[in-house]
């Protein structure tokens, strides 16, 4: 006889990551990053300086009572809390993530808030949860009145932008755009490891990823993996746009002005898997095979360095004096 299914275990985790250039002309130091991300007085900010400067806020909770997006139009009401957190990489790139996990079934009726507050980051359905329809609905984006994780993440970014540290320092060293990554994680078959079922680059700077992970994987670890994906996708997207049309032809100071921000602020940030959970780190290899993030990044980085070397070489060459008619004078002299 089969063992009874534990309907309280999560069968899906979903989240959305917003990645953006911190609105500050200079990068924040470690102590400043900790001050910026102190979202709760009862928990400290985690700060790491190896292999690069990284700060992670404690989770905040947002209570919700609404419908989940579904691909088939099913009306699925959930109640509980969405977890949200922010991170800062090298004092320069800020990310906000909102995420939750949900079980296969929940109470038939809404419970007092105390029931949900002791289950942080969990949304319980009233009845059964159609996880496949929810997974597709979350990735596609919801309708008005349905849960919007991106809106919660944006609210966290707005809160950070209003911090006194940034209030008088909102200029940025270069222009960039915000990107979004929506993700869903479903349980992998017993005995199998994590996998990427689909990774897409959609319009309007939206990316989506559908994962399979072992049943006991913490949603915070999945969120960390997706934050790493989102960070490096933002870096690649930003550098591609920054140098678009600037490498050829050589335009002297104009080209130097366009390429300099990439070298000063971005090229040293490329460190995939630096803080990804070990059980999920192999998924970077899958992403590399499909999308070739690092291959493209290395190619772009080398082109930028070659272009700057060429500009430096050209700038060091003496200019040939001109005749009155504009023709260059021969440096070899005239035969007598």
mmCIF file with all atom_site columns, C-alpha atoms in Angstrom, residues 87-231:
data_model
loop_
_atom_site.group_PDB
_atom_site.id
_atom_site.type_symbol
_atom_site.label_atom_id
_atom_site.label_alt_id
_atom_site.label_comp_id
_atom_site.label_asym_id
_atom_site.label_entity_id
_atom_site.label_seq_id
_atom_site.pdbx_PDB_ins_code
_atom_site.Cartn_x
_atom_site.Cartn_y
_atom_site.Cartn_z
_atom_site.occupancy
_atom_site.B_iso_or_equiv
_atom_site.pdbx_formal_charge
_atom_site.auth_seq_id
_atom_site.auth_comp_id
_atom_site.auth_asym_id
_atom_site.auth_atom_id
_atom_site.pdbx_PDB_model_num
ATOM 1   C CA . UNK A 1 87  ? 21.115  42.423 -2.453  1.00 0.00 ? 87  UNK A CA 1
ATOM 2   C CA . UNK A 1 88  ? 23.936  44.658 -3.596  1.00 0.00 ? 88  UNK A CA 1
ATOM 3   C CA . UNK A 1 89  ? 26.938  43.452 -5.601  1.00 0.00 ? 89  UNK A CA 1
ATOM 4   C CA . UNK A 1 90  ? 30.184  45.455 -5.470  1.00 0.00 ? 90  UNK A CA 1
ATOM 5   C CA . UNK A 1 91  ? 28.184  48.409 -4.154  1.00 0.00 ? 91  UNK A CA 1
ATOM 6   C CA . UNK A 1 92  ? 26.949  48.936 -7.688  1.00 0.00 ? 92  UNK A CA 1
ATOM 7   C CA . UNK A 1 93  ? 24.228  46.494 -8.859  1.00 0.00 ? 93  UNK A CA 1
ATOM 8   C CA . UNK A 1 94  ? 21.092  46.180 -6.744  1.00 0.00 ? 94  UNK A CA 1
ATOM 9   C CA . UNK A 1 95  ? 18.576  43.334 -6.936  1.00 0.00 ? 95  UNK A CA 1
ATOM 10  C CA . UNK A 1 96  ? 15.168  42.871 -5.341  1.00 0.00 ? 96  UNK A CA 1
ATOM 11  C CA . UNK A 1 97  ? 13.491  39.462 -5.224  1.00 0.00 ? 97  UNK A CA 1
ATOM 12  C CA . UNK A 1 98  ? 9.974   38.465 -4.174  1.00 0.00 ? 98  UNK A CA 1
ATOM 13  C CA . UNK A 1 99  ? 9.174   34.766 -3.836  1.00 0.00 ? 99  UNK A CA 1
ATOM 14  C CA . UNK A 1 100 ? 6.902   32.194 -2.201  1.00 0.00 ? 100 UNK A CA 1
ATOM 15  C CA . UNK A 1 101 ? 6.278   28.476 -1.956  1.00 0.00 ? 101 UNK A CA 1
ATOM 16  C CA . UNK A 1 102 ? 2.926   26.707 -1.898  1.00 0.00 ? 102 UNK A CA 1
ATOM 17  C CA . UNK A 1 103 ? 1.652   23.251 -0.876  1.00 0.00 ? 103 UNK A CA 1
ATOM 18  C CA . UNK A 1 104 ? -0.633  20.992 -2.907  1.00 0.00 ? 104 UNK A CA 1
ATOM 19  C CA . UNK A 1 105 ? -3.671  21.732 -0.726  1.00 0.00 ? 105 UNK A CA 1
ATOM 20  C CA . UNK A 1 106 ? -4.636  24.144 2.006   1.00 0.00 ? 106 UNK A CA 1
ATOM 21  C CA . UNK A 1 107 ? -7.466  24.783 4.448   1.00 0.00 ? 107 UNK A CA 1
ATOM 22  C CA . UNK A 1 108 ? -10.983 24.866 3.033   1.00 0.00 ? 108 UNK A CA 1
ATOM 23  C CA . UNK A 1 109 ? -11.580 28.244 4.698   1.00 0.00 ? 109 UNK A CA 1
ATOM 24  C CA . UNK A 1 110 ? -9.437  31.261 5.453   1.00 0.00 ? 110 UNK A CA 1
ATOM 25  C CA . UNK A 1 111 ? -7.577  31.007 8.758   1.00 0.00 ? 111 UNK A CA 1
ATOM 26  C CA . UNK A 1 112 ? -6.638  33.758 11.266  1.00 0.00 ? 112 UNK A CA 1
ATOM 27  C CA . UNK A 1 113 ? -3.476  35.681 10.354  1.00 0.00 ? 113 UNK A CA 1
ATOM 28  C CA . UNK A 1 114 ? -1.556  33.998 13.147  1.00 0.00 ? 114 UNK A CA 1
ATOM 29  C CA . UNK A 1 115 ? -1.810  30.735 11.207  1.00 0.00 ? 115 UNK A CA 1
ATOM 30  C CA . UNK A 1 116 ? -0.019  32.279 8.217   1.00 0.00 ? 116 UNK A CA 1
ATOM 31  C CA . UNK A 1 117 ? 2.538   34.375 10.094  1.00 0.00 ? 117 UNK A CA 1
ATOM 32  C CA . UNK A 1 118 ? 4.192   31.269 11.538  1.00 0.00 ? 118 UNK A CA 1
ATOM 33  C CA . UNK A 1 119 ? 4.655   30.038 7.948   1.00 0.00 ? 119 UNK A CA 1
ATOM 34  C CA . UNK A 1 120 ? 6.789   32.828 6.423   1.00 0.00 ? 120 UNK A CA 1
ATOM 35  C CA . UNK A 1 121 ? 7.021   32.876 2.643   1.00 0.00 ? 121 UNK A CA 1
ATOM 36  C CA . UNK A 1 122 ? 4.188   30.341 2.258   1.00 0.00 ? 122 UNK A CA 1
ATOM 37  C CA . UNK A 1 123 ? 0.939   30.912 0.341   1.00 0.00 ? 123 UNK A CA 1
ATOM 38  C CA . UNK A 1 124 ? -1.756  28.356 1.125   1.00 0.00 ? 124 UNK A CA 1
ATOM 39  C CA . UNK A 1 125 ? -4.539  27.746 -1.377  1.00 0.00 ? 125 UNK A CA 1
ATOM 40  C CA . UNK A 1 126 ? -8.135  27.427 -0.293  1.00 0.00 ? 126 UNK A CA 1
ATOM 41  C CA . UNK A 1 127 ? -8.492  23.859 -1.513  1.00 0.00 ? 127 UNK A CA 1
ATOM 42  C CA . UNK A 1 128 ? -6.310  22.221 -4.154  1.00 0.00 ? 128 UNK A CA 1
ATOM 43  C CA . UNK A 1 129 ? -3.509  23.890 -6.083  1.00 0.00 ? 129 UNK A CA 1
ATOM 44  C CA . UNK A 1 130 ? -3.188  23.181 -9.840  1.00 0.00 ? 130 UNK A CA 1
ATOM 45  C CA . UNK A 1 131 ? 0.600   23.575 -9.827  1.00 0.00 ? 131 UNK A CA 1
ATOM 46  C CA . UNK A 1 132 ? 1.122   23.185 -13.604 1.00 0.00 ? 132 UNK A CA 1
ATOM 47  C CA . UNK A 1 133 ? -1.464  25.845 -14.432 1.00 0.00 ? 133 UNK A CA 1
ATOM 48  C CA . UNK A 1 134 ? -0.008  28.123 -11.750 1.00 0.00 ? 134 UNK A CA 1
ATOM 49  C CA . UNK A 1 135 ? 3.547   27.630 -13.031 1.00 0.00 ? 135 UNK A CA 1
ATOM 50  C CA . UNK A 1 136 ? 2.541   28.610 -16.562 1.00 0.00 ? 136 UNK A CA 1
ATOM 51  C CA . UNK A 1 137 ? 0.406   31.484 -15.302 1.00 0.00 ? 137 UNK A CA 1
ATOM 52  C CA . UNK A 1 138 ? 3.168   32.990 -13.165 1.00 0.00 ? 138 UNK A CA 1
ATOM 53  C CA . UNK A 1 139 ? 5.680   32.888 -16.024 1.00 0.00 ? 139 UNK A CA 1
ATOM 54  C CA . UNK A 1 140 ? 3.178   34.457 -18.432 1.00 0.00 ? 140 UNK A CA 1
ATOM 55  C CA . UNK A 1 141 ? 2.195   37.213 -16.006 1.00 0.00 ? 141 UNK A CA 1
ATOM 56  C CA . UNK A 1 142 ? -1.056  37.693 -14.193 1.00 0.00 ? 142 UNK A CA 1
ATOM 57  C CA . UNK A 1 143 ? -4.221  39.673 -14.781 1.00 0.00 ? 143 UNK A CA 1
ATOM 58  C CA . UNK A 1 144 ? -5.426  42.620 -12.692 1.00 0.00 ? 144 UNK A CA 1
ATOM 59  C CA . UNK A 1 145 ? -6.310  41.449 -9.206  1.00 0.00 ? 145 UNK A CA 1
ATOM 60  C CA . UNK A 1 146 ? -3.917  38.481 -9.315  1.00 0.00 ? 146 UNK A CA 1
ATOM 61  C CA . UNK A 1 147 ? -0.649  38.185 -7.415  1.00 0.00 ? 147 UNK A CA 1
ATOM 62  C CA . UNK A 1 148 ? 2.115   40.347 -8.935  1.00 0.00 ? 148 UNK A CA 1
ATOM 63  C CA . UNK A 1 149 ? 5.520   39.421 -7.527  1.00 0.00 ? 149 UNK A CA 1
ATOM 64  C CA . UNK A 1 150 ? 7.231   42.050 -9.661  1.00 0.00 ? 150 UNK A CA 1
ATOM 65  C CA . UNK A 1 151 ? 5.165   44.753 -7.997  1.00 0.00 ? 151 UNK A CA 1
ATOM 66  C CA . UNK A 1 152 ? 6.363   43.607 -4.557  1.00 0.00 ? 152 UNK A CA 1
ATOM 67  C CA . UNK A 1 153 ? 9.991   43.563 -5.760  1.00 0.00 ? 153 UNK A CA 1
ATOM 68  C CA . UNK A 1 154 ? 9.558   47.045 -7.243  1.00 0.00 ? 154 UNK A CA 1
ATOM 69  C CA . UNK A 1 155 ? 8.194   48.282 -3.930  1.00 0.00 ? 155 UNK A CA 1
ATOM 70  C CA . UNK A 1 156 ? 11.377  47.109 -2.255  1.00 0.00 ? 156 UNK A CA 1
ATOM 71  C CA . UNK A 1 157 ? 13.522  48.945 -4.821  1.00 0.00 ? 157 UNK A CA 1
ATOM 72  C CA . UNK A 1 158 ? 11.487  52.099 -4.232  1.00 0.00 ? 158 UNK A CA 1
ATOM 73  C CA . UNK A 1 159 ? 12.096  51.771 -0.506  1.00 0.00 ? 159 UNK A CA 1
ATOM 74  C CA . UNK A 1 160 ? 15.844  51.505 -1.089  1.00 0.00 ? 160 UNK A CA 1
ATOM 75  C CA . UNK A 1 161 ? 15.847  54.479 -3.444  1.00 0.00 ? 161 UNK A CA 1
ATOM 76  C CA . UNK A 1 162 ? 14.350  56.641 -0.687  1.00 0.00 ? 162 UNK A CA 1
ATOM 77  C CA . UNK A 1 163 ? 17.143  55.790 1.756   1.00 0.00 ? 163 UNK A CA 1
ATOM 78  C CA . UNK A 1 164 ? 19.116  58.834 3.005   1.00 0.00 ? 164 UNK A CA 1
ATOM 79  C CA . UNK A 1 165 ? 22.318  57.334 1.577   1.00 0.00 ? 165 UNK A CA 1
ATOM 80  C CA . UNK A 1 166 ? 20.924  57.794 -1.930  1.00 0.00 ? 166 UNK A CA 1
ATOM 81  C CA . UNK A 1 167 ? 18.775  60.854 -1.395  1.00 0.00 ? 167 UNK A CA 1
ATOM 82  C CA . UNK A 1 168 ? 21.470  63.328 -2.476  1.00 0.00 ? 168 UNK A CA 1
ATOM 83  C CA . UNK A 1 169 ? 23.533  61.006 -4.634  1.00 0.00 ? 169 UNK A CA 1
ATOM 84  C CA . UNK A 1 170 ? 21.159  59.798 -7.350  1.00 0.00 ? 170 UNK A CA 1
ATOM 85  C CA . UNK A 1 171 ? 23.311  60.480 -10.411 1.00 0.00 ? 171 UNK A CA 1
ATOM 86  C CA . UNK A 1 172 ? 24.544  57.369 -12.186 1.00 0.00 ? 172 UNK A CA 1
ATOM 87  C CA . UNK A 1 173 ? 27.844  56.915 -14.073 1.00 0.00 ? 173 UNK A CA 1
ATOM 88  C CA . UNK A 1 174 ? 26.107  55.486 -17.147 1.00 0.00 ? 174 UNK A CA 1
ATOM 89  C CA . UNK A 1 175 ? 22.632  54.740 -18.463 1.00 0.00 ? 175 UNK A CA 1
ATOM 90  C CA . UNK A 1 176 ? 21.117  51.301 -18.132 1.00 0.00 ? 176 UNK A CA 1
ATOM 91  C CA . UNK A 1 177 ? 17.732  49.599 -18.005 1.00 0.00 ? 177 UNK A CA 1
ATOM 92  C CA . UNK A 1 178 ? 16.101  47.421 -15.396 1.00 0.00 ? 178 UNK A CA 1
ATOM 93  C CA . UNK A 1 179 ? 15.627  43.732 -16.192 1.00 0.00 ? 179 UNK A CA 1
ATOM 94  C CA . UNK A 1 180 ? 13.197  41.190 -14.735 1.00 0.00 ? 180 UNK A CA 1
ATOM 95  C CA . UNK A 1 181 ? 13.540  37.444 -14.327 1.00 0.00 ? 181 UNK A CA 1
ATOM 96  C CA . UNK A 1 182 ? 10.490  35.341 -13.420 1.00 0.00 ? 182 UNK A CA 1
ATOM 97  C CA . UNK A 1 183 ? 11.079  31.830 -12.184 1.00 0.00 ? 183 UNK A CA 1
ATOM 98  C CA . UNK A 1 184 ? 9.159   28.774 -11.096 1.00 0.00 ? 184 UNK A CA 1
ATOM 99  C CA . UNK A 1 185 ? 10.580  25.628 -9.518  1.00 0.00 ? 185 UNK A CA 1
ATOM 100 C CA . UNK A 1 186 ? 8.727   22.323 -9.450  1.00 0.00 ? 186 UNK A CA 1
ATOM 101 C CA . UNK A 1 187 ? 9.848   19.110 -7.716  1.00 0.00 ? 187 UNK A CA 1
ATOM 102 C CA . UNK A 1 188 ? 12.221  16.886 -9.666  1.00 0.00 ? 188 UNK A CA 1
ATOM 103 C CA . UNK A 1 189 ? 11.355  13.179 -9.937  1.00 0.00 ? 189 UNK A CA 1
ATOM 104 C CA . UNK A 1 190 ? 12.649  11.171 -6.982  1.00 0.00 ? 190 UNK A CA 1
ATOM 105 C CA . UNK A 1 191 ? 16.325  10.334 -7.354  1.00 0.00 ? 191 UNK A CA 1
ATOM 106 C CA . UNK A 1 192 ? 16.981  12.996 -9.998  1.00 0.00 ? 192 UNK A CA 1
ATOM 107 C CA . UNK A 1 193 ? 18.971  16.204 -9.653  1.00 0.00 ? 193 UNK A CA 1
ATOM 108 C CA . UNK A 1 194 ? 18.051  19.754 -10.610 1.00 0.00 ? 194 UNK A CA 1
ATOM 109 C CA . UNK A 1 195 ? 17.373  20.703 -14.219 1.00 0.00 ? 195 UNK A CA 1
ATOM 110 C CA . UNK A 1 196 ? 16.382  23.666 -16.369 1.00 0.00 ? 196 UNK A CA 1
ATOM 111 C CA . UNK A 1 197 ? 13.279  22.904 -18.402 1.00 0.00 ? 197 UNK A CA 1
ATOM 112 C CA . UNK A 1 198 ? 13.159  26.246 -20.172 1.00 0.00 ? 198 UNK A CA 1
ATOM 113 C CA . UNK A 1 199 ? 15.004  29.575 -20.213 1.00 0.00 ? 199 UNK A CA 1
ATOM 114 C CA . UNK A 1 200 ? 13.604  32.353 -22.395 1.00 0.00 ? 200 UNK A CA 1
ATOM 115 C CA . UNK A 1 201 ? 14.507  35.918 -23.300 1.00 0.00 ? 201 UNK A CA 1
ATOM 116 C CA . UNK A 1 202 ? 11.217  37.724 -23.806 1.00 0.00 ? 202 UNK A CA 1
ATOM 117 C CA . UNK A 1 203 ? 10.473  41.294 -24.852 1.00 0.00 ? 203 UNK A CA 1
ATOM 118 C CA . UNK A 1 204 ? 10.640  44.326 -22.561 1.00 0.00 ? 204 UNK A CA 1
ATOM 119 C CA . UNK A 1 205 ? 13.746  43.048 -20.747 1.00 0.00 ? 205 UNK A CA 1
ATOM 120 C CA . UNK A 1 206 ? 11.848  40.070 -19.292 1.00 0.00 ? 206 UNK A CA 1
ATOM 121 C CA . UNK A 1 207 ? 13.435  36.654 -18.822 1.00 0.00 ? 207 UNK A CA 1
ATOM 122 C CA . UNK A 1 208 ? 11.702  33.488 -17.600 1.00 0.00 ? 208 UNK A CA 1
ATOM 123 C CA . UNK A 1 209 ? 13.118  30.234 -16.277 1.00 0.00 ? 209 UNK A CA 1
ATOM 124 C CA . UNK A 1 210 ? 11.346  27.013 -15.346 1.00 0.00 ? 210 UNK A CA 1
ATOM 125 C CA . UNK A 1 211 ? 13.276  24.647 -13.068 1.00 0.00 ? 211 UNK A CA 1
ATOM 126 C CA . UNK A 1 212 ? 13.064  21.204 -11.522 1.00 0.00 ? 212 UNK A CA 1
ATOM 127 C CA . UNK A 1 213 ? 14.755  20.876 -8.135  1.00 0.00 ? 213 UNK A CA 1
ATOM 128 C CA . UNK A 1 214 ? 14.964  18.139 -5.473  1.00 0.00 ? 214 UNK A CA 1
ATOM 129 C CA . UNK A 1 215 ? 11.985  18.229 -3.118  1.00 0.00 ? 215 UNK A CA 1
ATOM 130 C CA . UNK A 1 216 ? 13.937  19.366 -0.067  1.00 0.00 ? 216 UNK A CA 1
ATOM 131 C CA . UNK A 1 217 ? 15.585  22.336 -1.808  1.00 0.00 ? 217 UNK A CA 1
ATOM 132 C CA . UNK A 1 218 ? 15.012  25.558 0.097   1.00 0.00 ? 218 UNK A CA 1
ATOM 133 C CA . UNK A 1 219 ? 13.191  28.246 -1.928  1.00 0.00 ? 219 UNK A CA 1
ATOM 134 C CA . UNK A 1 220 ? 15.798  30.761 -0.729  1.00 0.00 ? 220 UNK A CA 1
ATOM 135 C CA . UNK A 1 221 ? 18.486  28.673 -2.463  1.00 0.00 ? 221 UNK A CA 1
ATOM 136 C CA . UNK A 1 222 ? 16.473  28.657 -5.701  1.00 0.00 ? 222 UNK A CA 1
ATOM 137 C CA . UNK A 1 223 ? 16.024  32.413 -5.348  1.00 0.00 ? 223 UNK A CA 1
ATOM 138 C CA . UNK A 1 224 ? 19.805  32.751 -4.960  1.00 0.00 ? 224 UNK A CA 1
ATOM 139 C CA . UNK A 1 225 ? 20.401  30.780 -8.151  1.00 0.00 ? 225 UNK A CA 1
ATOM 140 C CA . UNK A 1 226 ? 17.939  32.921 -10.087 1.00 0.00 ? 226 UNK A CA 1
ATOM 141 C CA . UNK A 1 227 ? 19.453  36.106 -8.677  1.00 0.00 ? 227 UNK A CA 1
ATOM 142 C CA . UNK A 1 228 ? 22.813  34.925 -10.003 1.00 0.00 ? 228 UNK A CA 1
ATOM 143 C CA . UNK A 1 229 ? 21.271  34.218 -13.420 1.00 0.00 ? 229 UNK A CA 1
ATOM 144 C CA . UNK A 1 230 ? 19.606  37.644 -13.393 1.00 0.00 ? 230 UNK A CA 1
ATOM 145 C CA . UNK A 1 231 ? 22.763  39.494 -12.325 1.00 0.00 ? 231 UNK A CA 1
#
